[in-house]
C-alpha cells in the first residue's frame, strides 16, 4: 500500500502519541497493599506490595504489630495475602496520593489469633477522608450474620459473599449499595471521593471504643485502591499515578535517558516520514486530483481492532458501508423526517446524543439516533453499534434501516418500536402494566435474541449492557434486544474469556467480571438474571431511598428466593394472574443466573428452554381456569417434568418436543435434557448453535 503525503503527517503525531502513552502507562499502577509485611506476594494473578516496603509508595501513620499465621482455610489463590496481617491498638491511617475523583476501596480481612490478640473479638471502625464508612465492625460477627442469611443455599460455609459498597458524592450524600459476588475469605468494598481541594486519599482504621473493653484491636490483611471513571459509574476503572518519590541522582539520570530516547525516536521517525513525503509528493498530488476531497467519516472507513484475549490486537481495515448497512440517507432526508430535529419528537437520550421518532418519505415509522456533534462522548460506542447492526439479522434484535454521514454527522436509522422499553411497562410511567403471560413472552423473546448473539457466529457476541431499558417492545409487544454500543466479540476457541475494561450498568454488572476484568457470555447471563427479578418485582434495581437491606434488587430478591417466598415481593399488579408453580420455576431460573461463579450459571440456550417451559405451565393453568379440557396439557407438562428430573446416571436422553417458533435460529428443538440430581437443575444441551 502506498503512503500518501497527507498520511505522513498523520503517522508522525500518532507515533509520538504512542510513545508518550506507553511511557505514561509505565508510570501508573493500581495500589495493591499486602498488610503486615515488607514482602511482596502474588495473589489472584496480581502483585501485592508489602505496606512496610520502602518502595510501596504508601504512607502508614504508625507501625502497629505485624502478625502472621500458617493456617488458612480458603481459596489457595489468596493464601499468601491472608497469611499476614497488621494489628493496631489505636487509630492509624494509610495515605495515598491521587487526583480528585471517585475511588473504589476494598479491605480484606481474615481473622486469626496472634499471641494474646484474637481478631474474632475485635470491634473497630473504618473511615475514609473523614467520612465514617462503618462502625462497631466485627469480622466474625459479619460472617456469622451472612452465614445465617445463606443457610440452606447449598454454598460452602467457609466461603461467604458479602459486598458492601458506599458511594460518596461532592455533597457528602451517602447511600448503601449491596451486590452479590463470589469472594475469597472476607472483604468489604467502598466507594469514596477526593475533592478538588485535596490531593490525597486516606483510609483510617481503629478500635471502636463504643463497644467497651472488648474492642482492643483493629485488623487488616490487604487493601486495594482503584480510581473510577469521570462520570462516577462502573463504565471502566482508571489507573492513577504513583505517589511522587523524592528526587535522587539516579532517578534524574533515568528520566534524562528516557527523554533523550524519546526525542531520538521522534526525530528519526520525522526524518524518515519527511523523506518519504518528498519522494512521493508528485504522485500524491496526482492521486489528490483523481480522488474527491473532503472529510471521510470514521465509522465508514475504519480500522477494526480485534482482541485475541492474550493482550495483543490485530487490525483489519474494512468499509462498514459494505456490511449490509442499508440505505444511505441524505441529511436533508433526515431533517425532513424529524422536522429539523424537533425536540418534541425526542423519545430517548444517551451519552451519544438523542433518539427521535421519525416518519420516512415512504411513510415508514423509524427511530433516528443522532450523535451529538459538540461532544465526543459515546461516539466509539456508536460506531460499534453500527458495525454490529450491519452484521446482525434476527427477529428479536432491533434492525437497522440505514445511516447518514453528511457534514460530520453520525446518524443511525433503525426500526421504530411502538411500545417503548420493557421497563416503562413495569414501573415509572403511566403505560399499562404487562400481564404475567406478556412478561414471560418478553423474557423469552429477549432470551432468543441473546442466544442468537452468543451462538450465531463463530466467536459469538457478548452484549455487555443487558437491562430492561435495552429491551424494546414493538406494536405486538414482541421483545427485541437493542443498544449494542458496548458489545464485544467473544473469545476464540483457544481462550476462555476476553480481557477488557469493565463496562456496564449499576445493579446489572456481573461481580466476577468486575473483579477479574475477564468478560464471558456468562456475564450476560448474570445481567439477564437481574432482569428476571426486575420483571417479577417491578422496581428499580438500585433504589437508595429504600431501607438498607432492600436497596439492591438482586440481593434483596435472592434472600426471598432462597426461602422460596417470592410471592411476598411480587408486583401487586400480578395478583391472581399467575400460578404458584410457574412463579417458582421462574424464580429458580433467576437464581441460577445469579450464581456467584460464571461456570455455575446456565447458558442462554438453557435459560430460553426453561422459560418456554414456564410459559407452558402458565398457559395450561389459564386453560384449566377457563374450564377447558386440560388433560392433554397435563400430559405434556408431566413429560417435560420427567425430562427435567432424569439423572445423569441413567444416561437416558429424550429429545424435547418441537416448539412452534417462526425463528428456527433460536429453536431449542432437538436438544436433550440430562439434569443431574442435586447437582444442576438445568438441562445440558447437545447442540446450541445459532443460525
PDB file of C-alpha atoms in Angstrom, residues 365-642:
ATOM      1  CA  UNK A 365     -42.014   4.984  11.104  1.00  0.00           C
ATOM      2  CA  UNK A 366     -38.405   4.891  12.284  1.00  0.00           C
ATOM      3  CA  UNK A 367     -36.213   5.771  15.241  1.00  0.00           C
ATOM      4  CA  UNK A 368     -33.301   8.056  14.354  1.00  0.00           C
ATOM      5  CA  UNK A 369     -30.257   8.063  16.629  1.00  0.00           C
ATOM      6  CA  UNK A 370     -28.118  11.177  16.232  1.00  0.00           C
ATOM      7  CA  UNK A 371     -24.666  11.586  17.808  1.00  0.00           C
ATOM      8  CA  UNK A 372     -24.088  14.935  19.489  1.00  0.00           C
ATOM      9  CA  UNK A 373     -21.874  16.993  17.099  1.00  0.00           C
ATOM     10  CA  UNK A 374     -20.436  19.041  20.001  1.00  0.00           C
ATOM     11  CA  UNK A 375     -19.334  16.066  22.097  1.00  0.00           C
ATOM     12  CA  UNK A 376     -17.138  13.030  21.578  1.00  0.00           C
ATOM     13  CA  UNK A 377     -18.836  11.106  24.406  1.00  0.00           C
ATOM     14  CA  UNK A 378     -20.246   7.819  23.209  1.00  0.00           C
ATOM     15  CA  UNK A 379     -19.028   8.038  19.602  1.00  0.00           C
ATOM     16  CA  UNK A 380     -16.896   4.910  19.901  1.00  0.00           C
ATOM     17  CA  UNK A 381     -19.908   3.010  21.229  1.00  0.00           C
ATOM     18  CA  UNK A 382     -21.998   4.481  18.408  1.00  0.00           C
ATOM     19  CA  UNK A 383     -19.582   3.137  15.785  1.00  0.00           C
ATOM     20  CA  UNK A 384     -19.627  -0.278  17.456  1.00  0.00           C
ATOM     21  CA  UNK A 385     -23.424  -0.342  17.299  1.00  0.00           C
ATOM     22  CA  UNK A 386     -23.384   0.472  13.589  1.00  0.00           C
ATOM     23  CA  UNK A 387     -20.926  -2.338  12.900  1.00  0.00           C
ATOM     24  CA  UNK A 388     -22.912  -4.844  14.976  1.00  0.00           C
ATOM     25  CA  UNK A 389     -26.303  -3.959  13.485  1.00  0.00           C
ATOM     26  CA  UNK A 390     -24.817  -4.147   9.993  1.00  0.00           C
ATOM     27  CA  UNK A 391     -23.941  -7.807  10.529  1.00  0.00           C
ATOM     28  CA  UNK A 392     -26.846  -8.998  12.715  1.00  0.00           C
ATOM     29  CA  UNK A 393     -30.291 -10.031  11.477  1.00  0.00           C
ATOM     30  CA  UNK A 394     -32.800 -11.639  13.820  1.00  0.00           C
ATOM     31  CA  UNK A 395     -36.455 -11.216  14.732  1.00  0.00           C
ATOM     32  CA  UNK A 396     -35.558 -10.444  18.349  1.00  0.00           C
ATOM     33  CA  UNK A 397     -32.807  -7.921  17.591  1.00  0.00           C
ATOM     34  CA  UNK A 398     -33.605  -4.336  16.581  1.00  0.00           C
ATOM     35  CA  UNK A 399     -32.999  -3.945  12.812  1.00  0.00           C
ATOM     36  CA  UNK A 400     -31.076  -1.104  11.213  1.00  0.00           C
ATOM     37  CA  UNK A 401     -32.663   0.659   8.223  1.00  0.00           C
ATOM     38  CA  UNK A 402     -29.750   2.878   7.218  1.00  0.00           C
ATOM     39  CA  UNK A 403     -27.402   5.700   8.173  1.00  0.00           C
ATOM     40  CA  UNK A 404     -26.325   9.253   7.336  1.00  0.00           C
ATOM     41  CA  UNK A 405     -22.747  10.585   7.361  1.00  0.00           C
ATOM     42  CA  UNK A 406     -23.037  14.035   5.772  1.00  0.00           C
ATOM     43  CA  UNK A 407     -21.469  17.194   7.251  1.00  0.00           C
ATOM     44  CA  UNK A 408     -19.703  15.427  10.121  1.00  0.00           C
ATOM     45  CA  UNK A 409     -22.984  13.883  11.273  1.00  0.00           C
ATOM     46  CA  UNK A 410     -23.167  10.319  12.595  1.00  0.00           C
ATOM     47  CA  UNK A 411     -26.795   9.205  12.374  1.00  0.00           C
ATOM     48  CA  UNK A 412     -28.301   5.734  12.596  1.00  0.00           C
ATOM     49  CA  UNK A 413     -31.832   4.902  11.396  1.00  0.00           C
ATOM     50  CA  UNK A 414     -33.466   1.768  12.801  1.00  0.00           C
ATOM     51  CA  UNK A 415     -36.936   0.304  13.141  1.00  0.00           C
ATOM     52  CA  UNK A 416     -39.406   2.068  15.399  1.00  0.00           C
ATOM     53  CA  UNK A 417     -40.536   0.126  18.474  1.00  0.00           C
ATOM     54  CA  UNK A 418     -44.049   1.394  19.194  1.00  0.00           C
ATOM     55  CA  UNK A 419     -44.381   0.204  22.796  1.00  0.00           C
ATOM     56  CA  UNK A 420     -41.072   1.518  24.069  1.00  0.00           C
ATOM     57  CA  UNK A 421     -38.918  -0.160  26.686  1.00  0.00           C
ATOM     58  CA  UNK A 422     -39.797  -3.146  28.856  1.00  0.00           C
ATOM     59  CA  UNK A 423     -39.104  -1.066  31.964  1.00  0.00           C
ATOM     60  CA  UNK A 424     -41.723   1.526  31.010  1.00  0.00           C
ATOM     61  CA  UNK A 425     -44.382  -1.214  31.244  1.00  0.00           C
ATOM     62  CA  UNK A 426     -43.139  -2.389  34.652  1.00  0.00           C
ATOM     63  CA  UNK A 427     -42.815   0.842  36.655  1.00  0.00           C
ATOM     64  CA  UNK A 428     -42.032   4.551  36.410  1.00  0.00           C
ATOM     65  CA  UNK A 429     -44.551   5.509  33.714  1.00  0.00           C
ATOM     66  CA  UNK A 430     -48.270   5.779  33.001  1.00  0.00           C
ATOM     67  CA  UNK A 431     -48.177   2.983  30.412  1.00  0.00           C
ATOM     68  CA  UNK A 432     -50.340  -0.078  31.111  1.00  0.00           C
ATOM     69  CA  UNK A 433     -48.715  -2.835  33.134  1.00  0.00           C
ATOM     70  CA  UNK A 434     -47.926  -6.134  31.403  1.00  0.00           C
ATOM     71  CA  UNK A 435     -49.717  -9.329  32.394  1.00  0.00           C
ATOM     72  CA  UNK A 436     -47.761 -12.330  33.664  1.00  0.00           C
ATOM     73  CA  UNK A 437     -48.048 -14.006  30.250  1.00  0.00           C
ATOM     74  CA  UNK A 438     -46.824 -10.880  28.452  1.00  0.00           C
ATOM     75  CA  UNK A 439     -43.872 -10.652  30.811  1.00  0.00           C
ATOM     76  CA  UNK A 440     -42.969 -14.287  30.177  1.00  0.00           C
ATOM     77  CA  UNK A 441     -43.180 -13.738  26.413  1.00  0.00           C
ATOM     78  CA  UNK A 442     -40.985 -10.624  26.678  1.00  0.00           C
ATOM     79  CA  UNK A 443     -38.368 -12.578  28.644  1.00  0.00           C
ATOM     80  CA  UNK A 444     -38.481 -15.422  26.113  1.00  0.00           C
ATOM     81  CA  UNK A 445     -38.110 -13.024  23.173  1.00  0.00           C
ATOM     82  CA  UNK A 446     -35.110 -11.240  24.660  1.00  0.00           C
ATOM     83  CA  UNK A 447     -33.571 -14.605  25.620  1.00  0.00           C
ATOM     84  CA  UNK A 448     -33.883 -15.718  21.981  1.00  0.00           C
ATOM     85  CA  UNK A 449     -32.103 -12.584  20.826  1.00  0.00           C
ATOM     86  CA  UNK A 450     -29.278 -13.078  23.330  1.00  0.00           C
ATOM     87  CA  UNK A 451     -28.985 -16.770  22.473  1.00  0.00           C
ATOM     88  CA  UNK A 452     -28.550 -15.778  18.826  1.00  0.00           C
ATOM     89  CA  UNK A 453     -25.876 -13.221  19.767  1.00  0.00           C
ATOM     90  CA  UNK A 454     -23.939 -15.832  21.738  1.00  0.00           C
ATOM     91  CA  UNK A 455     -24.168 -18.652  19.176  1.00  0.00           C
ATOM     92  CA  UNK A 456     -24.994 -17.108  15.792  1.00  0.00           C
ATOM     93  CA  UNK A 457     -21.370 -16.541  14.742  1.00  0.00           C
ATOM     94  CA  UNK A 458     -18.079 -18.369  15.097  1.00  0.00           C
ATOM     95  CA  UNK A 459     -16.917 -16.434  18.167  1.00  0.00           C
ATOM     96  CA  UNK A 460     -20.249 -15.086  19.320  1.00  0.00           C
ATOM     97  CA  UNK A 461     -21.053 -11.596  20.566  1.00  0.00           C
ATOM     98  CA  UNK A 462     -21.332 -10.513  24.222  1.00  0.00           C
ATOM     99  CA  UNK A 463     -23.870  -7.699  24.718  1.00  0.00           C
ATOM    100  CA  UNK A 464     -22.394  -6.298  27.993  1.00  0.00           C
ATOM    101  CA  UNK A 465     -25.280  -3.930  28.760  1.00  0.00           C
ATOM    102  CA  UNK A 466     -28.399  -6.041  29.304  1.00  0.00           C
ATOM    103  CA  UNK A 467     -31.141  -4.174  31.187  1.00  0.00           C
ATOM    104  CA  UNK A 468     -34.861  -3.531  30.871  1.00  0.00           C
ATOM    105  CA  UNK A 469     -34.294  -0.185  29.115  1.00  0.00           C
ATOM    106  CA  UNK A 470     -32.407  -2.028  26.354  1.00  0.00           C
ATOM    107  CA  UNK A 471     -35.266  -4.478  25.757  1.00  0.00           C
ATOM    108  CA  UNK A 472     -37.761  -2.826  23.383  1.00  0.00           C
ATOM    109  CA  UNK A 473     -41.328  -3.863  22.524  1.00  0.00           C
ATOM    110  CA  UNK A 474     -42.911  -3.459  19.080  1.00  0.00           C
ATOM    111  CA  UNK A 475     -46.592  -2.831  18.338  1.00  0.00           C
ATOM    112  CA  UNK A 476     -47.363  -6.503  19.101  1.00  0.00           C
ATOM    113  CA  UNK A 477     -45.277  -6.489  22.308  1.00  0.00           C
ATOM    114  CA  UNK A 478     -42.598  -8.668  20.689  1.00  0.00           C
ATOM    115  CA  UNK A 479     -39.384  -8.110  22.650  1.00  0.00           C
ATOM    116  CA  UNK A 480     -36.144  -7.197  20.869  1.00  0.00           C
ATOM    117  CA  UNK A 481     -32.660  -6.507  22.198  1.00  0.00           C
ATOM    118  CA  UNK A 482     -31.247  -3.052  21.448  1.00  0.00           C
ATOM    119  CA  UNK A 483     -28.222  -0.817  22.115  1.00  0.00           C
ATOM    120  CA  UNK A 484     -25.118  -2.711  21.016  1.00  0.00           C
ATOM    121  CA  UNK A 485     -22.673   0.132  21.730  1.00  0.00           C
ATOM    122  CA  UNK A 486     -20.835  -1.836  24.431  1.00  0.00           C
ATOM    123  CA  UNK A 487     -20.972  -5.198  22.633  1.00  0.00           C
ATOM    124  CA  UNK A 488     -17.784  -7.220  22.327  1.00  0.00           C
ATOM    125  CA  UNK A 489     -16.778 -10.130  20.117  1.00  0.00           C
ATOM    126  CA  UNK A 490     -16.455 -13.275  22.210  1.00  0.00           C
ATOM    127  CA  UNK A 491     -13.249 -15.249  22.840  1.00  0.00           C
ATOM    128  CA  UNK A 492     -11.733 -17.567  20.245  1.00  0.00           C
ATOM    129  CA  UNK A 493     -11.597 -21.327  20.704  1.00  0.00           C
ATOM    130  CA  UNK A 494      -8.113 -21.006  22.224  1.00  0.00           C
ATOM    131  CA  UNK A 495      -9.327 -18.699  25.007  1.00  0.00           C
ATOM    132  CA  UNK A 496     -11.995 -18.832  27.694  1.00  0.00           C
ATOM    133  CA  UNK A 497     -12.579 -15.097  28.079  1.00  0.00           C
ATOM    134  CA  UNK A 498     -11.887 -11.633  26.699  1.00  0.00           C
ATOM    135  CA  UNK A 499      -9.735  -9.367  28.871  1.00  0.00           C
ATOM    136  CA  UNK A 500     -11.223  -5.880  28.715  1.00  0.00           C
ATOM    137  CA  UNK A 501     -12.012  -2.804  30.779  1.00  0.00           C
ATOM    138  CA  UNK A 502     -15.139  -3.051  32.915  1.00  0.00           C
ATOM    139  CA  UNK A 503     -18.233  -1.538  31.295  1.00  0.00           C
ATOM    140  CA  UNK A 504     -21.874  -1.935  32.218  1.00  0.00           C
ATOM    141  CA  UNK A 505     -24.618  -0.508  34.430  1.00  0.00           C
ATOM    142  CA  UNK A 506     -25.039  -0.341  38.197  1.00  0.00           C
ATOM    143  CA  UNK A 507     -27.121  -3.187  39.543  1.00  0.00           C
ATOM    144  CA  UNK A 508     -26.763  -5.372  36.431  1.00  0.00           C
ATOM    145  CA  UNK A 509     -22.968  -5.792  36.364  1.00  0.00           C
ATOM    146  CA  UNK A 510     -21.528  -9.280  36.862  1.00  0.00           C
ATOM    147  CA  UNK A 511     -19.381  -9.078  40.045  1.00  0.00           C
ATOM    148  CA  UNK A 512     -16.987 -11.741  38.726  1.00  0.00           C
ATOM    149  CA  UNK A 513     -16.409  -9.663  35.565  1.00  0.00           C
ATOM    150  CA  UNK A 514     -15.914  -6.530  37.678  1.00  0.00           C
ATOM    151  CA  UNK A 515     -13.417  -8.281  39.958  1.00  0.00           C
ATOM    152  CA  UNK A 516     -11.304 -10.046  37.307  1.00  0.00           C
ATOM    153  CA  UNK A 517     -11.961  -7.857  34.222  1.00  0.00           C
ATOM    154  CA  UNK A 518     -12.489 -11.089  32.268  1.00  0.00           C
ATOM    155  CA  UNK A 519     -15.577 -10.970  30.050  1.00  0.00           C
ATOM    156  CA  UNK A 520     -17.525 -14.116  29.089  1.00  0.00           C
ATOM    157  CA  UNK A 521     -21.024 -14.907  27.840  1.00  0.00           C
ATOM    158  CA  UNK A 522     -21.930 -15.783  31.434  1.00  0.00           C
ATOM    159  CA  UNK A 523     -21.642 -12.059  32.279  1.00  0.00           C
ATOM    160  CA  UNK A 524     -24.690 -11.514  30.048  1.00  0.00           C
ATOM    161  CA  UNK A 525     -26.443 -14.382  31.841  1.00  0.00           C
ATOM    162  CA  UNK A 526     -25.923 -12.666  35.222  1.00  0.00           C
ATOM    163  CA  UNK A 527     -27.387  -9.388  33.918  1.00  0.00           C
ATOM    164  CA  UNK A 528     -30.345 -11.275  32.448  1.00  0.00           C
ATOM    165  CA  UNK A 529     -30.986 -12.854  35.866  1.00  0.00           C
ATOM    166  CA  UNK A 530     -31.297  -9.355  37.351  1.00  0.00           C
ATOM    167  CA  UNK A 531     -33.781  -8.516  34.566  1.00  0.00           C
ATOM    168  CA  UNK A 532     -35.875 -11.573  35.534  1.00  0.00           C
ATOM    169  CA  UNK A 533     -36.151 -10.384  39.139  1.00  0.00           C
ATOM    170  CA  UNK A 534     -36.984  -6.876  37.887  1.00  0.00           C
ATOM    171  CA  UNK A 535     -39.836  -8.385  35.847  1.00  0.00           C
ATOM    172  CA  UNK A 536     -41.191 -10.117  38.962  1.00  0.00           C
ATOM    173  CA  UNK A 537     -40.849  -7.236  41.429  1.00  0.00           C
ATOM    174  CA  UNK A 538     -41.397  -4.228  39.098  1.00  0.00           C
ATOM    175  CA  UNK A 539     -38.965  -1.935  40.917  1.00  0.00           C
ATOM    176  CA  UNK A 540     -35.574  -0.308  40.136  1.00  0.00           C
ATOM    177  CA  UNK A 541     -32.505  -2.499  40.514  1.00  0.00           C
ATOM    178  CA  UNK A 542     -30.910   0.193  42.713  1.00  0.00           C
ATOM    179  CA  UNK A 543     -33.132   2.349  44.934  1.00  0.00           C
ATOM    180  CA  UNK A 544     -31.186   4.333  47.590  1.00  0.00           C
ATOM    181  CA  UNK A 545     -34.414   5.607  49.189  1.00  0.00           C
ATOM    182  CA  UNK A 546     -35.330   2.140  50.490  1.00  0.00           C
ATOM    183  CA  UNK A 547     -34.076   0.568  53.738  1.00  0.00           C
ATOM    184  CA  UNK A 548     -30.532  -0.742  53.624  1.00  0.00           C
ATOM    185  CA  UNK A 549     -31.422  -4.402  53.043  1.00  0.00           C
ATOM    186  CA  UNK A 550     -33.724  -3.512  50.113  1.00  0.00           C
ATOM    187  CA  UNK A 551     -31.545  -1.090  48.129  1.00  0.00           C
ATOM    188  CA  UNK A 552     -30.110  -3.671  45.735  1.00  0.00           C
ATOM    189  CA  UNK A 553     -32.801  -5.707  43.962  1.00  0.00           C
ATOM    190  CA  UNK A 554     -30.596  -8.737  43.230  1.00  0.00           C
ATOM    191  CA  UNK A 555     -29.522  -9.206  46.866  1.00  0.00           C
ATOM    192  CA  UNK A 556     -32.999  -8.495  48.220  1.00  0.00           C
ATOM    193  CA  UNK A 557     -34.851 -10.821  45.830  1.00  0.00           C
ATOM    194  CA  UNK A 558     -32.293 -13.619  46.266  1.00  0.00           C
ATOM    195  CA  UNK A 559     -32.966 -13.700  50.017  1.00  0.00           C
ATOM    196  CA  UNK A 560     -36.661 -14.342  49.360  1.00  0.00           C
ATOM    197  CA  UNK A 561     -35.910 -16.812  46.550  1.00  0.00           C
ATOM    198  CA  UNK A 562     -33.687 -18.917  48.822  1.00  0.00           C
ATOM    199  CA  UNK A 563     -36.595 -19.108  51.266  1.00  0.00           C
ATOM    200  CA  UNK A 564     -38.971 -19.904  48.357  1.00  0.00           C
ATOM    201  CA  UNK A 565     -41.157 -16.921  49.272  1.00  0.00           C
ATOM    202  CA  UNK A 566     -41.085 -14.759  46.126  1.00  0.00           C
ATOM    203  CA  UNK A 567     -44.856 -14.314  46.343  1.00  0.00           C
ATOM    204  CA  UNK A 568     -44.331 -11.874  49.224  1.00  0.00           C
ATOM    205  CA  UNK A 569     -42.457  -9.395  46.985  1.00  0.00           C
ATOM    206  CA  UNK A 570     -44.141  -9.932  43.606  1.00  0.00           C
ATOM    207  CA  UNK A 571     -45.623  -6.961  41.750  1.00  0.00           C
ATOM    208  CA  UNK A 572     -49.101  -6.300  43.135  1.00  0.00           C
ATOM    209  CA  UNK A 573     -50.353  -5.741  39.566  1.00  0.00           C
ATOM    210  CA  UNK A 574     -49.940  -9.503  39.005  1.00  0.00           C
ATOM    211  CA  UNK A 575     -52.285 -10.557  41.794  1.00  0.00           C
ATOM    212  CA  UNK A 576     -54.402 -13.513  40.635  1.00  0.00           C
ATOM    213  CA  UNK A 577     -52.689 -13.714  37.216  1.00  0.00           C
ATOM    214  CA  UNK A 578     -50.158 -16.474  37.848  1.00  0.00           C
ATOM    215  CA  UNK A 579     -49.843 -19.993  39.207  1.00  0.00           C
ATOM    216  CA  UNK A 580     -47.560 -20.774  42.128  1.00  0.00           C
ATOM    217  CA  UNK A 581     -45.707 -23.393  40.084  1.00  0.00           C
ATOM    218  CA  UNK A 582     -44.880 -21.028  37.222  1.00  0.00           C
ATOM    219  CA  UNK A 583     -43.595 -18.375  39.652  1.00  0.00           C
ATOM    220  CA  UNK A 584     -41.496 -20.958  41.498  1.00  0.00           C
ATOM    221  CA  UNK A 585     -39.868 -22.205  38.281  1.00  0.00           C
ATOM    222  CA  UNK A 586     -39.272 -18.633  37.112  1.00  0.00           C
ATOM    223  CA  UNK A 587     -37.525 -17.794  40.397  1.00  0.00           C
ATOM    224  CA  UNK A 588     -35.298 -20.865  40.096  1.00  0.00           C
ATOM    225  CA  UNK A 589     -34.136 -19.694  36.664  1.00  0.00           C
ATOM    226  CA  UNK A 590     -33.256 -16.233  38.007  1.00  0.00           C
ATOM    227  CA  UNK A 591     -31.437 -17.766  40.988  1.00  0.00           C
ATOM    228  CA  UNK A 592     -29.288 -19.924  38.713  1.00  0.00           C
ATOM    229  CA  UNK A 593     -28.426 -16.928  36.519  1.00  0.00           C
ATOM    230  CA  UNK A 594     -27.141 -15.062  39.594  1.00  0.00           C
ATOM    231  CA  UNK A 595     -24.779 -17.837  40.719  1.00  0.00           C
ATOM    232  CA  UNK A 596     -21.552 -16.431  42.158  1.00  0.00           C
ATOM    233  CA  UNK A 597     -19.309 -18.258  39.683  1.00  0.00           C
ATOM    234  CA  UNK A 598     -19.833 -17.964  35.945  1.00  0.00           C
ATOM    235  CA  UNK A 599     -19.218 -21.672  35.403  1.00  0.00           C
ATOM    236  CA  UNK A 600     -22.246 -22.457  37.604  1.00  0.00           C
ATOM    237  CA  UNK A 601     -24.598 -20.273  35.554  1.00  0.00           C
ATOM    238  CA  UNK A 602     -26.646 -21.745  32.691  1.00  0.00           C
ATOM    239  CA  UNK A 603     -26.168 -20.787  29.062  1.00  0.00           C
ATOM    240  CA  UNK A 604     -28.732 -18.535  27.393  1.00  0.00           C
ATOM    241  CA  UNK A 605     -29.944 -21.591  25.476  1.00  0.00           C
ATOM    242  CA  UNK A 606     -30.752 -23.344  28.749  1.00  0.00           C
ATOM    243  CA  UNK A 607     -32.411 -20.227  30.144  1.00  0.00           C
ATOM    244  CA  UNK A 608     -34.553 -19.998  26.996  1.00  0.00           C
ATOM    245  CA  UNK A 609     -35.615 -23.662  27.237  1.00  0.00           C
ATOM    246  CA  UNK A 610     -36.773 -23.297  30.837  1.00  0.00           C
ATOM    247  CA  UNK A 611     -38.573 -20.002  30.224  1.00  0.00           C
ATOM    248  CA  UNK A 612     -40.560 -21.715  27.467  1.00  0.00           C
ATOM    249  CA  UNK A 613     -41.365 -24.470  29.963  1.00  0.00           C
ATOM    250  CA  UNK A 614     -42.658 -21.871  32.446  1.00  0.00           C
ATOM    251  CA  UNK A 615     -44.875 -20.402  29.707  1.00  0.00           C
ATOM    252  CA  UNK A 616     -46.322 -23.867  29.013  1.00  0.00           C
ATOM    253  CA  UNK A 617     -47.142 -24.264  32.708  1.00  0.00           C
ATOM    254  CA  UNK A 618     -48.852 -20.880  32.783  1.00  0.00           C
ATOM    255  CA  UNK A 619     -50.894 -21.467  29.613  1.00  0.00           C
ATOM    256  CA  UNK A 620     -52.099 -24.836  30.945  1.00  0.00           C
ATOM    257  CA  UNK A 621     -53.132 -23.098  34.171  1.00  0.00           C
ATOM    258  CA  UNK A 622     -55.063 -20.457  32.194  1.00  0.00           C
ATOM    259  CA  UNK A 623     -56.947 -23.104  30.202  1.00  0.00           C
ATOM    260  CA  UNK A 624     -57.764 -25.007  33.354  1.00  0.00           C
ATOM    261  CA  UNK A 625     -59.206 -21.880  34.993  1.00  0.00           C
ATOM    262  CA  UNK A 626     -61.240 -21.216  31.852  1.00  0.00           C
ATOM    263  CA  UNK A 627     -62.895 -24.629  32.232  1.00  0.00           C
ATOM    264  CA  UNK A 628     -61.312 -26.120  29.135  1.00  0.00           C
ATOM    265  CA  UNK A 629     -60.224 -29.756  28.956  1.00  0.00           C
ATOM    266  CA  UNK A 630     -56.586 -29.659  30.115  1.00  0.00           C
ATOM    267  CA  UNK A 631     -55.843 -33.400  30.119  1.00  0.00           C
ATOM    268  CA  UNK A 632     -53.513 -33.071  27.134  1.00  0.00           C
ATOM    269  CA  UNK A 633     -51.813 -30.095  28.786  1.00  0.00           C
ATOM    270  CA  UNK A 634     -51.210 -32.131  31.921  1.00  0.00           C
ATOM    271  CA  UNK A 635     -49.684 -34.975  29.914  1.00  0.00           C
ATOM    272  CA  UNK A 636     -47.341 -32.562  28.111  1.00  0.00           C
ATOM    273  CA  UNK A 637     -46.219 -30.937  31.357  1.00  0.00           C
ATOM    274  CA  UNK A 638     -45.691 -34.293  33.031  1.00  0.00           C
ATOM    275  CA  UNK A 639     -43.488 -35.343  30.101  1.00  0.00           C
ATOM    276  CA  UNK A 640     -41.426 -32.161  30.386  1.00  0.00           C
ATOM    277  CA  UNK A 641     -41.148 -32.593  34.156  1.00  0.00           C
ATOM    278  CA  UNK A 642     -39.926 -36.175  33.721  1.00  0.00           C
TER     279      UNK A 642
END
